[in-house]
């Protein structure tokens, strides 16, 4: 068996350059007050040995950890993983966050925290003590939990609040939910739909209310009523089934439905089929998220494409450069887009004139 090659460490570099470990660390971290000749000597040793700096080496200076911590809701994340229903929120947040971290020599750590726990501060405090991150990214509903945001503010740790526009500590960021719901509604209005329902998310997420605002705004501008056309779900498939049954059992059922995530949209599609309705002939459907499953339905789902990866990438960039530039105008908005597919069409009987 071939002998495994020993990894080159910061100790090898220090020995080759005949300097201390701290000096190598200062060169790696590009710290000031290091003589040019010393930098050249250390860099020559790094190049000769093929050394790749590790986080441990970078952290020796004591000024940074080179870690960004992303926190997601434990219960909902585990439930989605166990259901294996095709959601890719976590995939996209890691894609955007990890790639941007790598550009700056950082690493992203992903943690699950129960936002409803009475011990949320202790749970979060333990993660911070163990990892000592340079910044933290909060997702809903953590981003709107005053226990969490207040705790991080007291700890003096930079953090970004995705899905939050409330004044307060941290960098507020959104994916333009109000504008996205308005965009989805206007798409259906342009197809001549006049009875457009919305299946909103739970009240604990402010983004649910922003989407309601966007839908109501577009409907009001078109002079159309919304009475009886709003039903709430909780982002689960089962809640989407219940909401779809409520809307489609109406005597004057809507000709189009906007569902606030892909799981509820799938539920609407399945429920409609069981009731003898076909999309888009009998019912047009727009979803939020645009996860992979939207391309494998029949018909494929028209969806609001939420820029999750781009939003996390921006959050990482803002946290890493925190204090090195002007404060960003808040909330920082990373706009969504509408992907039109086969689940939307003019309502049945519309002549197109």
Tab-separated table of C-alpha atoms in Angstrom, residues 112-349:
chain	number	residue	atom	x	y	z
A	112	UNK	CA	-30.561	24.242	12.834
A	113	UNK	CA	-32.150	26.118	15.733
A	114	UNK	CA	-35.668	25.809	17.156
A	115	UNK	CA	-37.031	29.341	17.093
A	116	UNK	CA	-39.977	28.369	19.315
A	117	UNK	CA	-37.807	26.974	22.110
A	118	UNK	CA	-37.654	28.731	25.467
A	119	UNK	CA	-33.933	27.997	25.380
A	120	UNK	CA	-33.242	29.608	22.007
A	121	UNK	CA	-30.713	32.063	23.450
A	122	UNK	CA	-28.804	29.275	25.209
A	123	UNK	CA	-28.918	27.103	22.096
A	124	UNK	CA	-27.659	29.902	19.878
A	125	UNK	CA	-25.111	30.988	22.459
A	126	UNK	CA	-23.599	27.505	22.527
A	127	UNK	CA	-23.165	27.518	18.745
A	128	UNK	CA	-21.561	30.960	18.839
A	129	UNK	CA	-19.195	29.988	21.665
A	130	UNK	CA	-18.077	26.888	19.771
A	131	UNK	CA	-17.666	28.489	16.347
A	132	UNK	CA	-17.022	32.183	17.078
A	133	UNK	CA	-18.402	33.222	13.669
A	134	UNK	CA	-17.557	36.549	12.091
A	135	UNK	CA	-21.175	36.926	10.983
A	136	UNK	CA	-24.537	35.196	11.114
A	137	UNK	CA	-27.343	34.857	8.565
A	138	UNK	CA	-30.859	34.446	9.947
A	139	UNK	CA	-33.739	33.040	7.899
A	140	UNK	CA	-37.478	33.327	8.661
A	141	UNK	CA	-38.851	33.024	11.280
A	142	UNK	CA	-35.523	33.496	13.145
A	143	UNK	CA	-34.938	36.780	11.346
A	144	UNK	CA	-38.036	38.245	13.016
A	145	UNK	CA	-37.576	36.710	16.453
A	146	UNK	CA	-36.675	39.551	18.879
A	147	UNK	CA	-35.089	37.073	21.305
A	148	UNK	CA	-32.604	36.050	18.636
A	149	UNK	CA	-31.935	39.457	17.074
A	150	UNK	CA	-31.651	41.099	20.496
A	151	UNK	CA	-29.231	38.423	21.686
A	152	UNK	CA	-26.974	38.815	18.640
A	153	UNK	CA	-27.050	42.586	18.994
A	154	UNK	CA	-25.896	42.321	22.604
A	155	UNK	CA	-23.140	39.922	21.522
A	156	UNK	CA	-21.935	42.530	18.979
A	157	UNK	CA	-21.961	39.961	16.170
A	158	UNK	CA	-22.797	41.265	12.665
A	159	UNK	CA	-25.841	39.527	11.239
A	160	UNK	CA	-28.221	39.649	8.290
A	161	UNK	CA	-31.988	39.227	8.633
A	162	UNK	CA	-33.412	37.615	5.489
A	163	UNK	CA	-37.150	38.116	5.115
A	164	UNK	CA	-37.296	41.076	7.487
A	165	UNK	CA	-37.824	44.793	6.939
A	166	UNK	CA	-38.498	45.892	10.504
A	167	UNK	CA	-36.185	48.597	11.891
A	168	UNK	CA	-33.626	47.189	14.274
A	169	UNK	CA	-30.173	45.648	14.539
A	170	UNK	CA	-28.692	43.617	11.716
A	171	UNK	CA	-28.940	44.006	7.950
A	172	UNK	CA	-32.556	43.673	6.782
A	173	UNK	CA	-32.920	41.793	3.487
A	174	UNK	CA	-35.854	40.645	1.360
A	175	UNK	CA	-36.543	38.986	-1.970
A	176	UNK	CA	-39.173	41.545	-2.913
A	177	UNK	CA	-42.167	39.480	-1.793
A	178	UNK	CA	-44.749	42.236	-2.191
A	179	UNK	CA	-43.574	43.034	-5.696
A	180	UNK	CA	-43.393	39.332	-6.563
A	181	UNK	CA	-47.010	38.712	-5.554
A	182	UNK	CA	-48.051	41.764	-7.523
A	183	UNK	CA	-46.086	40.459	-10.527
A	184	UNK	CA	-47.797	37.062	-10.334
A	185	UNK	CA	-51.220	38.679	-10.056
A	186	UNK	CA	-50.575	41.065	-12.950
A	187	UNK	CA	-49.491	38.127	-15.105
A	188	UNK	CA	-52.860	36.478	-14.491
A	189	UNK	CA	-54.713	39.765	-15.015
A	190	UNK	CA	-52.975	40.175	-18.372
A	191	UNK	CA	-54.357	36.754	-19.313
A	192	UNK	CA	-57.856	38.178	-18.545
A	193	UNK	CA	-58.433	36.390	-15.232
A	194	UNK	CA	-60.718	38.367	-12.929
A	195	UNK	CA	-61.184	35.925	-10.051
A	196	UNK	CA	-57.695	35.308	-8.692
A	197	UNK	CA	-57.269	33.623	-5.306
A	198	UNK	CA	-54.236	33.558	-3.042
A	199	UNK	CA	-53.147	30.785	-0.706
A	200	UNK	CA	-50.945	32.693	1.727
A	201	UNK	CA	-48.431	31.374	4.220
A	202	UNK	CA	-48.751	31.471	8.028
A	203	UNK	CA	-48.982	34.757	9.914
A	204	UNK	CA	-45.712	34.161	11.806
A	205	UNK	CA	-43.886	34.937	8.551
A	206	UNK	CA	-44.112	38.613	7.646
A	207	UNK	CA	-43.395	37.703	4.040
A	208	UNK	CA	-46.823	36.022	3.991
A	209	UNK	CA	-48.432	39.379	4.711
A	210	UNK	CA	-46.246	41.172	2.161
A	211	UNK	CA	-47.473	38.771	-0.512
A	212	UNK	CA	-51.056	39.417	0.520
A	213	UNK	CA	-50.386	43.154	0.180
A	214	UNK	CA	-48.938	42.697	-3.319
A	215	UNK	CA	-51.876	40.569	-4.472
A	216	UNK	CA	-54.444	42.954	-2.997
A	217	UNK	CA	-52.689	45.953	-4.540
A	218	UNK	CA	-52.778	44.452	-8.041
A	219	UNK	CA	-56.407	43.389	-7.665
A	220	UNK	CA	-57.433	46.811	-6.366
A	221	UNK	CA	-55.668	48.552	-9.256
A	222	UNK	CA	-57.705	46.369	-11.606
A	223	UNK	CA	-60.912	47.281	-9.759
A	224	UNK	CA	-61.488	43.684	-8.674
A	225	UNK	CA	-62.759	42.357	-5.312
A	226	UNK	CA	-60.814	39.897	-3.162
A	227	UNK	CA	-63.595	38.849	-0.775
A	228	UNK	CA	-63.489	35.114	-0.139
A	229	UNK	CA	-60.394	34.659	-2.293
A	230	UNK	CA	-57.772	34.569	0.487
A	231	UNK	CA	-56.980	31.365	2.388
A	232	UNK	CA	-53.976	30.720	4.630
A	233	UNK	CA	-51.853	27.592	4.689
A	234	UNK	CA	-48.660	26.752	6.561
A	235	UNK	CA	-46.448	25.955	3.538
A	236	UNK	CA	-47.182	22.223	3.869
A	237	UNK	CA	-48.782	20.017	1.203
A	238	UNK	CA	-51.676	19.093	3.503
A	239	UNK	CA	-52.514	22.722	4.220
A	240	UNK	CA	-52.479	23.348	0.468
A	241	UNK	CA	-55.030	20.564	-0.034
A	242	UNK	CA	-57.344	22.082	2.583
A	243	UNK	CA	-56.975	25.570	1.080
A	244	UNK	CA	-57.585	24.298	-2.466
A	245	UNK	CA	-60.730	22.464	-1.373
A	246	UNK	CA	-62.038	25.618	0.301
A	247	UNK	CA	-61.484	27.694	-2.833
A	248	UNK	CA	-62.548	25.160	-5.467
A	249	UNK	CA	-65.701	24.130	-3.591
A	250	UNK	CA	-67.030	27.682	-3.920
A	251	UNK	CA	-70.078	28.161	-6.122
A	252	UNK	CA	-68.139	30.798	-8.066
A	253	UNK	CA	-64.720	29.215	-7.884
A	254	UNK	CA	-61.674	31.254	-8.892
A	255	UNK	CA	-60.257	30.823	-12.370
A	256	UNK	CA	-56.697	31.232	-11.067
A	257	UNK	CA	-54.818	30.560	-7.822
A	258	UNK	CA	-51.481	31.845	-6.575
A	259	UNK	CA	-49.897	29.487	-4.010
A	260	UNK	CA	-47.237	30.845	-1.677
A	261	UNK	CA	-44.862	27.923	-2.122
A	262	UNK	CA	-44.357	24.908	-4.360
A	263	UNK	CA	-45.706	22.343	-1.902
A	264	UNK	CA	-49.043	24.127	-1.636
A	265	UNK	CA	-49.073	24.593	-5.426
A	266	UNK	CA	-48.617	20.841	-5.901
A	267	UNK	CA	-51.501	20.296	-3.520
A	268	UNK	CA	-53.704	22.622	-5.576
A	269	UNK	CA	-52.772	20.802	-8.775
A	270	UNK	CA	-53.529	17.377	-7.297
A	271	UNK	CA	-56.768	18.540	-5.692
A	272	UNK	CA	-57.961	20.102	-8.926
A	273	UNK	CA	-57.331	16.848	-10.810
A	274	UNK	CA	-59.335	14.881	-8.240
A	275	UNK	CA	-62.205	17.338	-8.729
A	276	UNK	CA	-62.134	16.822	-12.478
A	277	UNK	CA	-60.418	20.138	-13.247
A	278	UNK	CA	-57.439	20.528	-15.570
A	279	UNK	CA	-54.726	23.154	-15.551
A	280	UNK	CA	-54.611	25.500	-17.310
A	281	UNK	CA	-57.913	24.821	-19.146
A	282	UNK	CA	-60.076	25.051	-16.021
A	283	UNK	CA	-57.672	26.633	-13.549
A	284	UNK	CA	-54.481	28.642	-13.921
A	285	UNK	CA	-51.867	28.208	-11.186
A	286	UNK	CA	-48.827	30.238	-10.130
A	287	UNK	CA	-46.387	29.087	-7.448
A	288	UNK	CA	-43.652	30.664	-5.348
A	289	UNK	CA	-40.088	29.269	-4.981
A	290	UNK	CA	-39.478	27.596	-8.378
A	291	UNK	CA	-37.844	24.552	-6.813
A	292	UNK	CA	-36.928	21.635	-9.129
A	293	UNK	CA	-40.332	19.984	-8.726
A	294	UNK	CA	-42.015	22.758	-10.754
A	295	UNK	CA	-40.422	21.354	-13.930
A	296	UNK	CA	-41.677	17.813	-13.332
A	297	UNK	CA	-45.399	18.461	-12.975
A	298	UNK	CA	-47.916	18.231	-15.780
A	299	UNK	CA	-48.282	20.952	-16.804
A	300	UNK	CA	-45.054	22.550	-15.625
A	301	UNK	CA	-45.716	25.272	-13.055
A	302	UNK	CA	-45.481	28.974	-13.733
A	303	UNK	CA	-43.548	30.206	-10.696
A	304	UNK	CA	-41.985	33.149	-8.952
A	305	UNK	CA	-38.283	32.327	-8.959
A	306	UNK	CA	-36.943	33.412	-5.595
A	307	UNK	CA	-33.242	34.342	-5.761
A	308	UNK	CA	-32.282	32.404	-2.641
A	309	UNK	CA	-28.687	31.748	-3.711
A	310	UNK	CA	-28.173	35.358	-4.802
A	311	UNK	CA	-29.643	36.661	-1.541
A	312	UNK	CA	-27.350	34.513	0.607
A	313	UNK	CA	-24.401	35.472	-1.557
A	314	UNK	CA	-25.215	39.136	-0.977
A	315	UNK	CA	-25.666	38.554	2.756
A	316	UNK	CA	-22.229	36.917	3.006
A	317	UNK	CA	-20.624	39.742	1.053
A	318	UNK	CA	-22.204	42.395	3.287
A	319	UNK	CA	-21.160	40.591	6.472
A	320	UNK	CA	-17.570	40.065	5.343
A	321	UNK	CA	-17.180	43.680	4.252
A	322	UNK	CA	-19.046	44.985	7.327
A	323	UNK	CA	-17.381	48.134	8.594
A	324	UNK	CA	-15.242	48.543	5.471
A	325	UNK	CA	-17.720	50.652	3.561
A	326	UNK	CA	-20.907	52.684	3.793
A	327	UNK	CA	-23.943	51.129	5.447
A	328	UNK	CA	-26.191	49.482	2.814
A	329	UNK	CA	-29.541	51.112	2.131
A	330	UNK	CA	-32.013	48.940	4.008
A	331	UNK	CA	-33.866	46.799	3.451
A	332	UNK	CA	-31.534	45.269	0.870
A	333	UNK	CA	-33.828	43.884	-1.841
A	334	UNK	CA	-32.773	41.097	-4.202
A	335	UNK	CA	-35.618	40.993	-6.720
A	336	UNK	CA	-37.424	37.826	-7.792
A	337	UNK	CA	-38.526	37.015	-11.335
A	338	UNK	CA	-41.496	35.264	-12.942
A	339	UNK	CA	-40.921	32.059	-14.920
A	340	UNK	CA	-43.891	31.450	-17.203
A	341	UNK	CA	-44.683	27.817	-17.982
A	342	UNK	CA	-47.697	25.754	-18.955
A	343	UNK	CA	-49.882	26.121	-15.849
A	344	UNK	CA	-51.213	29.562	-16.795
A	345	UNK	CA	-53.433	30.508	-19.728
A	346	UNK	CA	-56.504	32.680	-20.422
A	347	UNK	CA	-59.625	31.480	-18.585
A	348	UNK	CA	-61.966	29.048	-20.311
A	349	UNK	CA	-64.316	30.766	-22.745
